[in-house]
């Protein structure tokens, strides 16, 4: 058998990097031949040629900077809520694709909407809106933070049920996580108590709403107690 | 890979020195034993065969090494040569060894007062502030070295590939040996040194898959020059390239194949490490 020509042995001395993988560092101020000698790429005199951090960010040489040209306006409401909107059209499309399913025992909540990709971020809660209500075919069982009037009427026309429930930050996290052992806090602000106590909004503290959903397994007994306690203002 | 350690080595009907001399039936025996058969779906998974090296202590019950060969996972021991990957791994290792303790004093750290050396105007010479300016003799160093960390990061998978390339290179250069086991019965260094000379195993790195301390192997070998023993966990690419010869035992081979193999999972059988 003819001896094969062997490749030179691989030793520590015969290693080299892949060609083109290593670029030489730019070293300024090291003679004219490098192209970066003399003033080292800084030009002639002026603030920019000096050492140090230079003018502060946003400084425009004395001209009124763009950040100062226009007056301040208004305030930012710290209590404002950002609802993540989702239209009925989108929910129906997701159901048609098989990415969402709704049944009387397992309603659609923020968790299902987020995990299926119907909603990309829950923000402060989900609001069901009524765009494309004509395309809704299935009877939906949905629990959300808010719902528009057209969405409520469209869902109930098709035989579904909507419930608007108050979620504070912690309750929303627990809903998205899917944990069963936590008790969600009741609303504390007057505006929230009033809103969720109205059947017009399908709020979970409204006795009429709870009565219409009585047969469903996911309705909490505690909500009835809360409805009575937090609804006491109506009779005062 | 193989159901047991003993199945890994198969008796061949004749002595073999070069693997090319194996007949096709013998190769088929070994391939069938290793379960990595050269199928149309996996053309690159033919196992690589390497004959056993004679061990330190040859017991009568042990198989004679000349008649046996080991079937090795080709994704670990028959990897194509990648010198650039080896370069990356070696440079990364050497970077990690740097002490990085070079230190100089800046003009703020040099001992001295802040008094102005001479008046600003009228002396006829250049203007000067304190006596520790880098411009002056005995002053601080401008932009001198300071203690720093020279270690770099390299993706874990690149290091693993480096190990595969290095092991394959050692095998290809016929500088890799596999012994049944690396054990020496007593702690007598002199006798082990004589045995190593007899086997021609100087300038060799031994890789043992067992723990070092119970076997006392490290203690025996400690004083033998140009010989060292490591565990497969501590083996790195630099060591594989540095040492002219590498000898490992079967348990070390198992370890490397378990941690480094890229063969599809369906063709591997998970073996519990001892």
mmCIF file of C-alpha atoms in Angstrom, chain A residues 1 4 6-12 14-18 22, chain B residues 20 81 83-84 86-87 90 169 173-175 238 241-242 244:
data_model
loop_
_atom_site.group_PDB
_atom_site.id
_atom_site.type_symbol
_atom_site.label_atom_id
_atom_site.label_comp_id
_atom_site.label_asym_id
_atom_site.label_seq_id
_atom_site.Cartn_x
_atom_site.Cartn_y
_atom_site.Cartn_z
ATOM 1 C CA UNK A 1 0.000 0.000 0.000
ATOM 2 C CA UNK A 4 -0.245 8.522 2.179
ATOM 3 C CA UNK A 6 0.344 13.177 5.857
ATOM 4 C CA UNK A 7 -0.717 16.691 6.721
ATOM 5 C CA UNK A 8 1.746 18.481 9.075
ATOM 6 C CA UNK A 9 1.099 17.626 12.699
ATOM 7 C CA UNK A 10 -1.182 19.946 14.615
ATOM 8 C CA UNK A 11 0.851 21.469 17.454
ATOM 9 C CA UNK A 12 0.574 24.650 19.488
ATOM 10 C CA UNK A 14 1.078 25.477 13.977
ATOM 11 C CA UNK A 15 -2.200 27.147 14.964
ATOM 12 C CA UNK A 16 -3.419 30.293 13.306
ATOM 13 C CA UNK A 17 -6.744 32.155 13.214
ATOM 14 C CA UNK A 18 -9.232 31.843 10.369
ATOM 15 C CA UNK A 22 -8.957 39.300 12.996
ATOM 16 C CA UNK B 20 -6.895 -0.800 6.803
ATOM 17 C CA UNK B 81 -9.822 19.245 11.141
ATOM 18 C CA UNK B 83 -7.430 24.653 13.041
ATOM 19 C CA UNK B 84 -9.235 27.957 13.509
ATOM 20 C CA UNK B 86 -8.364 25.057 17.954
ATOM 21 C CA UNK B 87 -6.760 28.490 17.738
ATOM 22 C CA UNK B 90 -6.109 27.797 22.894
ATOM 23 C CA UNK B 169 -6.506 15.222 15.343
ATOM 24 C CA UNK B 173 -1.860 11.470 13.834
ATOM 25 C CA UNK B 174 -1.799 8.083 15.581
ATOM 26 C CA UNK B 175 -0.888 9.764 18.848
ATOM 27 C CA UNK B 238 -4.447 23.278 25.136
ATOM 28 C CA UNK B 241 -2.299 19.847 21.706
ATOM 29 C CA UNK B 242 0.639 20.408 24.024
ATOM 30 C CA UNK B 244 2.809 14.725 22.191
#
